[in-house]
Tab-separated table of C-alpha atoms in Angstrom:
chain	number	residue	atom	x	y	z
A	1	MET	CA	23.823	-2.257	-37.575
A	2	GLY	CA	21.061	0.315	-37.662
A	3	PHE	CA	19.424	-1.348	-40.518
A	4	PHE	CA	19.139	-4.535	-38.688
A	5	ARG	CA	18.060	-2.925	-35.395
A	6	LEU	CA	15.279	-1.209	-37.414
A	7	LEU	CA	14.362	-4.578	-38.918
A	8	PHE	CA	14.129	-6.378	-35.681
A	9	GLN	CA	12.878	-3.772	-33.409
A	10	PRO	CA	9.706	-4.775	-31.704
A	11	GLN	CA	6.628	-3.142	-32.910
A	12	ARG	CA	5.324	-1.915	-29.565
A	13	ASN	CA	7.243	-0.416	-26.739
A	14	SER	CA	7.714	-2.230	-23.524
A	15	ALA	CA	5.475	0.089	-21.455
A	16	SER	CA	2.356	-0.735	-23.482
A	17	ILE	CA	3.196	-4.516	-23.084
A	18	ALA	CA	3.380	-3.970	-19.410
A	19	LYS	CA	-0.024	-2.376	-19.480
A	20	GLU	CA	-1.709	-5.018	-21.480
A	21	ARG	CA	-0.287	-7.804	-19.436
A	22	LEU	CA	-1.303	-6.046	-16.075
A	23	LYS	CA	-4.831	-5.591	-17.389
A	24	ILE	CA	-5.267	-9.191	-18.149
A	25	VAL	CA	-3.709	-10.609	-15.090
A	26	LEU	CA	-5.561	-8.257	-12.777
A	27	ALA	CA	-9.015	-8.970	-14.550
A	28	HIS	CA	-8.262	-12.586	-13.712
A	29	GLU	CA	-7.178	-12.128	-10.160
A	30	ARG	CA	-10.030	-9.515	-9.260
A	31	ALA	CA	-12.557	-12.172	-10.417
A	32	GLY	CA	-11.002	-14.779	-8.301
A	33	ARG	CA	-10.884	-12.573	-5.246
A	34	ASN	CA	-14.625	-11.961	-5.306
A	35	ALA	CA	-15.491	-15.538	-5.874
A	36	PRO	CA	-17.548	-17.313	-3.091
A	37	ASP	CA	-15.501	-19.843	-1.013
A	38	PHE	CA	-17.527	-22.913	-2.126
A	39	LEU	CA	-16.212	-22.850	-5.759
A	40	PRO	CA	-12.929	-24.975	-5.133
A	41	LEU	CA	-15.029	-27.544	-2.955
A	42	LEU	CA	-17.612	-27.703	-5.711
A	43	GLN	CA	-14.836	-28.212	-8.297
A	44	ARG	CA	-13.463	-31.081	-6.309
A	45	GLU	CA	-16.699	-32.736	-5.769
A	46	LEU	CA	-17.521	-32.445	-9.522
A	47	ILE	CA	-14.235	-34.065	-10.284
A	48	ALA	CA	-15.130	-36.916	-7.922
A	49	VAL	CA	-18.551	-37.408	-9.500
A	50	VAL	CA	-17.421	-37.308	-13.176
A	51	GLY	CA	-14.252	-39.166	-12.157
A	52	ARG	CA	-16.549	-42.089	-11.446
A	53	TYR	CA	-17.194	-42.639	-15.157
A	54	VAL	CA	-14.431	-40.892	-16.899
A	55	GLU	CA	-10.687	-40.563	-15.985
A	56	ILE	CA	-10.264	-36.848	-15.663
A	57	SER	CA	-7.917	-34.499	-14.029
A	58	GLU	CA	-8.283	-31.163	-12.029
A	59	GLU	CA	-7.370	-28.998	-14.978
A	60	MET	CA	-10.195	-30.554	-17.154
A	61	ILE	CA	-12.953	-29.022	-14.987
A	62	ARG	CA	-13.339	-25.199	-14.882
A	63	VAL	CA	-15.808	-23.628	-12.534
A	64	THR	CA	-16.356	-19.934	-13.015
A	65	LEU	CA	-18.796	-17.461	-11.527
A	66	ALA	CA	-19.554	-14.496	-13.824
A	67	ASN	CA	-21.366	-11.389	-12.863
A	68	SER	CA	-23.025	-9.099	-15.266
A	69	GLY	CA	-25.249	-6.455	-13.932
A	70	ASP	CA	-27.908	-8.040	-11.725
A	71	THR	CA	-27.435	-11.618	-12.782
A	72	SER	CA	-24.524	-13.961	-11.967
A	73	SER	CA	-24.068	-17.179	-13.740
A	74	LEU	CA	-22.263	-20.378	-12.754
A	75	GLU	CA	-20.278	-21.718	-15.490
A	76	ILE	CA	-19.057	-25.280	-15.479
A	77	ASN	CA	-16.821	-26.434	-18.198
A	78	ILE	CA	-15.889	-30.137	-18.304
A	79	GLU	CA	-13.402	-31.135	-21.029
A	80	ILE	CA	-13.713	-34.870	-21.553
A	81	GLU	CA	-12.348	-35.072	-25.065
A	82	GLY	CA	-9.492	-37.596	-25.101
A	83	ALA	CA	-10.427	-38.645	-21.571
A	84	LYS	CA	-10.618	-42.473	-21.073
A	85	VAL	CA	-14.095	-43.763	-20.203
A	86	LYS	CA	-14.098	-46.197	-17.318
A	87	THR	CA	-15.601	-49.592	-18.174
A	88	LYS	CA	-16.920	-49.972	-14.560
A	89	PRO	CA	-17.971	-46.824	-12.645
A	90	GLY	CA	-15.887	-46.044	-9.643
A	91	PRO	CA	-16.947	-46.180	-6.053
A	92	ALA	CA	-20.058	-44.192	-4.955
A	93	LEU	CA	-19.844	-40.405	-4.337
A	94	ASN	CA	-19.866	-40.746	-0.556
A	95	ALA	CA	-16.796	-42.808	-0.632
A	96	ALA	CA	-15.080	-40.791	-3.257
A	97	VAL	CA	-15.410	-37.392	-1.582
B	1	MET	CA	-6.728	19.735	19.775
B	2	GLY	CA	-7.751	20.895	23.078
B	3	ALA	CA	-11.429	20.205	22.379
B	4	GLU	CA	-11.081	16.562	22.589
B	5	THR	CA	-10.576	16.493	26.410
B	6	ASP	CA	-14.227	17.602	26.858
B	7	LEU	CA	-15.480	15.069	24.287
B	8	ARG	CA	-13.831	12.195	25.811
B	9	GLU	CA	-15.298	12.682	29.328
B	10	ASP	CA	-18.322	10.587	29.212
B	11	LYS	CA	-16.988	7.639	27.227
B	12	PRO	CA	-13.906	5.954	28.736
B	13	ILE	CA	-13.942	2.981	26.381
B	14	GLY	CA	-14.609	4.554	23.043
B	15	PRO	CA	-13.033	7.997	22.979
B	16	ALA	CA	-11.696	7.654	19.456
B	17	LYS	CA	-15.458	7.872	18.242
B	18	ALA	CA	-15.381	11.416	19.800
B	19	GLY	CA	-12.268	12.356	18.115
B	20	ARG	CA	-13.619	11.189	14.792
B	21	GLU	CA	-16.910	13.023	15.172
B	22	ALA	CA	-15.037	16.134	15.959
B	23	GLY	CA	-13.128	15.588	12.669
B	24	LEU	CA	-9.858	14.776	14.568
B	25	ALA	CA	-7.464	11.849	14.701
B	26	LYS	CA	-7.271	10.391	11.278
B	27	VAL	CA	-5.433	7.201	10.738
B	28	ILE	CA	-3.495	6.952	7.531
B	29	VAL	CA	-1.794	3.700	6.479
B	30	ILE	CA	1.156	3.898	3.996
B	31	THR	CA	1.133	0.566	2.298
B	32	SER	CA	2.011	-1.237	-1.061
B	33	GLY	CA	2.344	-4.975	-0.702
B	34	LYS	CA	5.760	-4.997	-2.549
B	35	GLY	CA	8.798	-4.057	-0.630
B	36	GLY	CA	11.155	-1.293	-1.581
B	37	VAL	CA	8.798	1.001	-3.335
B	38	GLY	CA	9.136	3.852	-0.827
B	39	LYS	CA	6.742	3.215	2.068
B	40	THR	CA	9.130	4.354	4.832
B	41	THR	CA	10.366	7.339	2.745
B	42	THR	CA	6.717	8.219	2.089
B	43	SER	CA	5.618	7.783	5.755
B	44	ALA	CA	8.567	10.153	6.947
B	45	ALA	CA	7.785	12.709	4.143
B	46	PHE	CA	4.096	12.514	4.659
B	47	ALA	CA	4.272	12.784	8.506
B	48	ALA	CA	6.748	15.686	8.333
B	49	GLY	CA	4.616	17.351	5.551
B	50	LEU	CA	1.519	17.212	7.669
B	51	ALA	CA	3.488	18.633	10.611
B	52	LEU	CA	4.797	21.461	8.524
B	53	ARG	CA	1.104	22.350	7.690
B	54	GLY	CA	0.603	22.744	11.405
B	55	HIS	CA	-0.960	19.335	12.211
B	56	LYS	CA	0.160	17.352	15.179
B	57	THR	CA	1.223	14.107	13.619
B	58	VAL	CA	2.768	10.848	14.827
B	59	VAL	CA	4.311	8.366	12.474
B	60	ILE	CA	4.316	4.551	13.767
B	61	ASP	CA	6.726	1.856	12.420
B	62	PHE	CA	4.676	-1.393	12.099
B	63	ASP	CA	7.613	-3.301	10.580
B	64	VAL	CA	8.385	-5.348	13.767
B	65	GLY	CA	11.805	-6.775	13.682
B	66	LEU	CA	12.994	-4.721	10.883
B	67	ARG	CA	12.912	-1.242	12.435
B	68	ASN	CA	13.877	1.482	9.871
B	69	LEU	CA	11.728	4.415	10.302
B	70	ASP	CA	13.960	5.674	13.101
B	71	LEU	CA	16.926	5.714	10.730
B	72	VAL	CA	14.914	7.531	7.982
B	73	MET	CA	13.648	10.134	10.554
B	74	GLY	CA	17.150	10.443	12.121
B	75	CYS	CA	16.327	9.597	15.539
B	76	GLU	CA	17.768	6.097	15.776
B	77	ARG	CA	19.983	7.025	18.731
B	78	ARG	CA	16.951	8.372	20.940
B	79	VAL	CA	14.994	5.060	20.818
B	80	VAL	CA	14.565	3.890	24.449
B	81	PHE	CA	11.220	2.274	24.521
B	82	ASP	CA	9.199	0.901	21.664
B	83	PHE	CA	5.653	-0.072	20.318
B	84	ILE	CA	5.900	-3.606	21.881
B	85	ASN	CA	6.944	-2.156	25.129
B	86	VAL	CA	3.868	0.046	25.255
B	87	ILE	CA	1.572	-2.812	24.146
B	88	ASN	CA	2.930	-5.055	26.834
B	89	GLY	CA	2.575	-2.301	29.447
B	90	ASP	CA	6.383	-2.131	30.132
B	91	ALA	CA	6.269	1.550	29.220
B	92	ASN	CA	3.714	4.288	28.753
B	93	LEU	CA	3.056	6.047	25.494
B	94	ASN	CA	4.874	9.230	26.263
B	95	GLN	CA	7.992	7.431	27.252
B	96	ALA	CA	8.132	5.721	23.865
B	97	LEU	CA	7.194	8.668	21.655
B	98	ILE	CA	10.215	10.616	20.196
B	99	LYS	CA	9.693	14.244	19.537
B	100	ASP	CA	11.241	15.409	16.361
B	101	LYS	CA	14.028	17.913	16.771
B	102	ARG	CA	13.062	19.754	13.706
B	103	HIS	CA	9.329	20.236	14.265
B	104	ASP	CA	7.244	20.544	17.267
B	105	ASN	CA	4.241	18.921	15.759
B	106	LEU	CA	6.142	15.758	14.673
B	107	PHE	CA	6.534	12.653	16.803
B	108	ILE	CA	8.054	9.247	16.005
B	109	PHE	CA	6.856	5.915	17.467
B	110	PRO	CA	9.543	3.226	16.786
B	111	THR	CA	8.863	-0.366	16.559
B	112	SER	CA	10.636	-3.239	18.263
B	113	GLN	CA	13.492	-5.347	16.978
B	114	THR	CA	12.011	-8.423	18.414
B	115	ARG	CA	11.892	-11.470	16.022
B	116	ASP	CA	8.454	-12.331	17.293
B	117	LYS	CA	6.350	-11.236	14.376
B	118	ASN	CA	3.098	-11.841	16.268
B	119	ALA	CA	4.138	-9.361	18.984
B	120	LEU	CA	1.620	-6.892	17.628
B	121	LYS	CA	-1.529	-8.250	19.224
B	122	ARG	CA	-4.621	-6.532	17.727
B	123	GLU	CA	-6.213	-5.565	21.232
B	124	GLY	CA	-2.968	-4.040	22.220
B	125	VAL	CA	-2.584	-2.051	19.085
B	126	GLU	CA	-6.107	-0.990	19.281
B	127	ARG	CA	-5.581	0.242	22.810
B	128	VAL	CA	-2.468	2.226	21.820
B	129	MET	CA	-4.270	3.760	18.753
B	130	GLU	CA	-7.167	5.002	20.900
B	131	GLU	CA	-4.592	6.567	23.140
B	132	LEU	CA	-2.761	8.215	20.239
B	133	LYS	CA	-6.050	9.593	18.982
B	134	GLN	CA	-6.424	11.628	22.052
B	135	GLN	CA	-2.932	13.335	21.400
B	136	PHE	CA	-2.713	13.722	17.660
B	137	GLU	CA	-4.653	14.902	14.579
B	138	TYR	CA	-2.847	12.384	12.175
B	139	ILE	CA	-1.527	8.991	12.825
B	140	ILE	CA	0.562	7.687	10.021
B	141	CYS	CA	1.176	3.894	10.033
B	142	ASP	CA	4.186	2.795	8.014
B	143	SER	CA	3.308	-0.709	6.999
B	144	PRO	CA	5.725	-3.466	6.410
B	145	ALA	CA	5.797	-5.158	3.008
B	146	GLY	CA	3.812	-8.252	2.230
B	147	ILE	CA	0.273	-9.325	3.339
B	148	GLU	CA	1.140	-10.975	6.566
B	149	HIS	CA	0.143	-10.145	10.153
B	150	GLY	CA	2.168	-6.930	10.363
B	151	ALA	CA	0.845	-5.449	7.203
B	152	ILE	CA	-2.729	-6.471	7.985
B	153	THR	CA	-2.515	-4.964	11.470
B	154	ALA	CA	-0.969	-1.682	9.953
B	155	LEU	CA	-3.988	-1.183	7.760
B	156	TYR	CA	-6.743	-2.652	10.098
B	157	PHE	CA	-7.409	0.737	11.810
B	158	ALA	CA	-7.117	2.929	8.789
B	159	ASP	CA	-9.412	5.668	7.742
B	160	SER	CA	-7.217	6.483	4.579
B	161	ALA	CA	-4.590	4.486	2.766
B	162	ILE	CA	-1.893	5.767	0.606
B	163	ILE	CA	-0.973	3.103	-1.810
B	164	VAL	CA	2.690	3.493	-2.800
B	165	THR	CA	3.325	2.229	-6.122
B	166	ASN	CA	6.266	2.089	-8.638
B	167	PRO	CA	5.485	2.308	-12.400
B	168	GLU	CA	6.436	-1.408	-12.746
B	169	VAL	CA	4.390	-4.505	-13.239
B	170	SER	CA	5.046	-6.343	-9.906
B	171	SER	CA	4.383	-3.120	-7.819
B	172	VAL	CA	1.115	-2.378	-9.586
B	173	ARG	CA	-0.111	-5.962	-9.230
B	174	ASP	CA	0.705	-6.003	-5.420
B	175	SER	CA	-0.972	-2.683	-5.193
B	176	ASP	CA	-4.100	-3.999	-6.502
B	177	ARG	CA	-3.921	-6.931	-4.127
B	178	ILE	CA	-3.623	-4.625	-1.161
B	179	ILE	CA	-6.487	-2.471	-2.333
B	180	GLY	CA	-8.484	-5.688	-2.377
B	181	ILE	CA	-7.428	-6.389	1.114
B	182	LEU	CA	-8.298	-2.951	2.467
B	183	ALA	CA	-11.782	-3.271	1.066
B	184	SER	CA	-12.266	-6.689	2.720
B	185	ARG	CA	-10.257	-6.895	5.867
B	186	SER	CA	-9.864	-3.457	7.399
B	187	ARG	CA	-11.919	-2.606	10.482
B	188	ARG	CA	-14.109	-0.337	8.443
B	189	ALA	CA	-14.936	-3.237	5.978
B	190	GLU	CA	-15.618	-5.674	9.032
B	191	ARG	CA	-17.904	-3.115	10.592
B	192	ASN	CA	-19.655	-2.243	7.275
B	193	GLU	CA	-18.738	1.354	7.839
B	194	SER	CA	-17.861	3.675	4.773
B	195	PRO	CA	-14.845	2.165	3.200
B	196	VAL	CA	-11.146	3.263	3.737
B	197	ASP	CA	-10.474	6.041	1.154
B	198	VAL	CA	-7.593	4.969	-0.869
B	199	HIS	CA	-5.055	7.256	-2.691
B	200	LEU	CA	-2.479	6.231	-5.290
B	201	LEU	CA	0.894	7.697	-4.912
B	202	LEU	CA	3.345	6.900	-7.803
B	203	THR	CA	6.888	6.970	-6.686
B	204	ARG	CA	10.265	6.643	-8.557
B	205	TYR	CA	8.635	8.193	-11.613
B	206	ASP	CA	11.145	8.797	-14.465
B	207	PRO	CA	9.397	11.029	-17.126
B	208	ALA	CA	12.300	10.566	-19.533
B	209	ARG	CA	11.762	6.917	-19.626
B	210	VAL	CA	8.017	7.282	-19.910
B	211	ALA	CA	8.568	9.485	-22.925
B	212	LYS	CA	10.517	6.724	-24.435
B	213	GLY	CA	7.886	4.214	-23.795
B	214	GLU	CA	10.060	2.350	-21.244
B	215	MET	CA	8.070	3.026	-18.300
B	216	LEU	CA	4.219	2.859	-17.438
B	217	ALA	CA	2.830	6.390	-17.492
B	218	VAL	CA	0.970	7.837	-14.608
B	219	GLU	CA	-2.299	7.562	-16.715
B	220	ASP	CA	-1.722	3.749	-17.290
B	221	VAL	CA	-1.236	3.104	-13.595
B	222	LYS	CA	-4.217	5.333	-12.680
B	223	GLU	CA	-6.381	3.506	-15.274
B	224	ILE	CA	-5.422	-0.001	-14.173
B	225	LEU	CA	-5.742	0.476	-10.451
B	226	SER	CA	-8.861	2.963	-10.895
B	227	ILE	CA	-8.149	4.922	-7.568
B	228	PRO	CA	-7.734	8.636	-7.310
B	229	LEU	CA	-4.217	9.941	-7.718
B	230	LEU	CA	-2.696	11.865	-4.868
B	231	GLY	CA	0.698	12.555	-6.345
B	232	VAL	CA	3.482	11.540	-8.505
B	233	ILE	CA	7.078	11.460	-6.821
B	234	PRO	CA	9.843	11.791	-9.332
B	235	GLU	CA	12.841	9.475	-9.167
B	236	SER	CA	15.361	11.827	-7.466
B	237	GLU	CA	18.827	11.778	-6.063
B	238	SER	CA	17.572	13.721	-3.166
B	239	VAL	CA	15.668	10.719	-1.772
B	240	LEU	CA	18.820	8.820	-1.035
B	241	ARG	CA	20.526	11.856	0.338
B	242	ALA	CA	17.598	12.445	2.561
B	243	SER	CA	17.813	8.847	3.956
B	244	ASN	CA	21.685	9.093	4.350
B	245	THR	CA	21.260	12.042	6.624
B	246	GLY	CA	18.071	10.965	8.344
B	247	THR	CA	16.045	13.887	7.145
B	248	PRO	CA	12.553	13.612	5.677
B	249	VAL	CA	12.886	14.639	2.107
B	250	VAL	CA	10.198	17.544	2.567
B	251	PHE	CA	12.723	19.394	4.601
B	252	ASP	CA	14.837	19.678	1.384
B	253	GLU	CA	13.336	22.578	-0.380
B	254	ASN	CA	15.670	22.095	-3.432
B	255	SER	CA	14.484	18.534	-3.963
B	256	PRO	CA	11.918	17.834	-6.784
B	257	ALA	CA	10.773	14.732	-4.658
B	258	GLY	CA	10.386	16.928	-1.622
B	259	ARG	CA	8.329	19.427	-3.508
B	260	ALA	CA	6.166	16.778	-4.923
B	261	TYR	CA	5.519	15.371	-1.493
B	262	VAL	CA	4.486	18.818	-0.270
B	263	ASP	CA	2.060	18.911	-3.039
B	264	ALA	CA	0.732	15.571	-2.332
B	265	VAL	CA	0.155	16.444	1.460
B	266	ALA	CA	-1.701	19.628	0.401
B	267	ARG	CA	-3.943	17.663	-2.051
B	268	PHE	CA	-4.474	15.153	0.801
B	269	LEU	CA	-5.691	18.284	2.859
B	270	GLY	CA	-8.140	19.198	0.123
B	271	GLU	CA	-6.223	21.676	-1.866
B	272	GLN	CA	-6.049	21.751	-5.785
B	273	ARG	CA	-2.565	21.548	-6.906
B	274	GLU	CA	-1.347	20.762	-10.450
B	275	MET	CA	0.779	17.682	-10.951
B	276	ARG	CA	4.306	18.598	-11.440
B	277	PHE	CA	7.456	16.787	-12.544
B	278	LEU	CA	5.567	14.715	-15.228
B	279	LYS	CA	7.630	15.959	-18.161
B	280	PRO	CA	11.268	15.140	-18.832
B	281	GLU	CA	13.323	17.830	-17.280
B	282	ARG	CA	15.534	19.740	-19.807
B	283	ARG	CA	19.007	19.420	-18.565
B	284	ASN	CA	20.617	22.860	-18.113
B	285	PHE	CA	24.248	22.716	-19.167
B	286	PHE	CA	25.491	24.613	-16.156
B	287	ARG	CA	23.253	22.758	-13.799
B	288	ALA	CA	24.706	19.528	-15.201
B	289	LEU	CA	28.090	20.664	-14.698
B	290	PHE	CA	27.964	22.157	-11.293
B	291	GLY	CA	24.415	21.673	-9.842
B	292	ARG	CA	22.641	19.186	-7.736
B	293	ALA	CA	19.629	17.341	-9.108
């Protein structure tokens, strides 16, 4: 029994796992907390525009605002690999949003 | 106290400012986000601890509908009027305040058992707080769990906040959330004043489990939340014993938790005190056989 327990015992104790998990989740949540309010709307509008040409879903667009020192950068990642290209563009933006 | 009557003469609307300028009337919110981590225990212990140090202190229950501070303070049978009665003008402040029987400096302000959670109107609460600031040096606000109306109202007027946290993932995460809310939604934040000063109080700490790597260590929580540490309260049987009997745990001189709270109060008042109860206690054979924890 003791031998098996030794063999399968996890390498790290649970407290250090807790610490790592917390660091990651809080880094993410803190970034979201300070984000300006327009980000979700921007994301929705981008989906509408890109969606005119390619079939995309919400999780394929990522809008993040990164702050480092004095500069902040807006990063927009649109993943269209595997997305179906529409043969005819969808309705114009005003109608879509 | 005593001096504030002179200060308040010329300003009937903003007397609190006078109190603050004279270094009086500090509002402390005891909050956590998560429930069951020890907010009410801490509120009772901290209020009693400040009273023991000679400061006239009132502890207010903000948990409308789930009144419990009265039980923990042992005055549940003396509640006649409550917070909502005073806000609505059905009773005056001194009719609702309950004077603690153990200490002259200590007062309890019970909440209402109404189910209307929005009964705590901000203007009403503000008026009551201003009135309390005329009478007390410290106003301890026992926040309800969560981030709803009651919790926000409890932290809104705070000058200081004590973030009660257990060494456990969900509690630490919720504490981080509430620290963010203090920084953005308190009155000090809204008015662009100096921010609410926040303190970490780690409760239900079990050094033996920390030593075994089963529980987040105090350094870990401090590092993650990055706010100053006010104290570490060890997991202790005496806390349940205290609430069973309706006695703030600081009145139990044999209790490790009680002594840790006394230390935390002293640190809050600016004293340097070494952190105790961070190492596993060696069980004395005779204590284990006959003694109390």
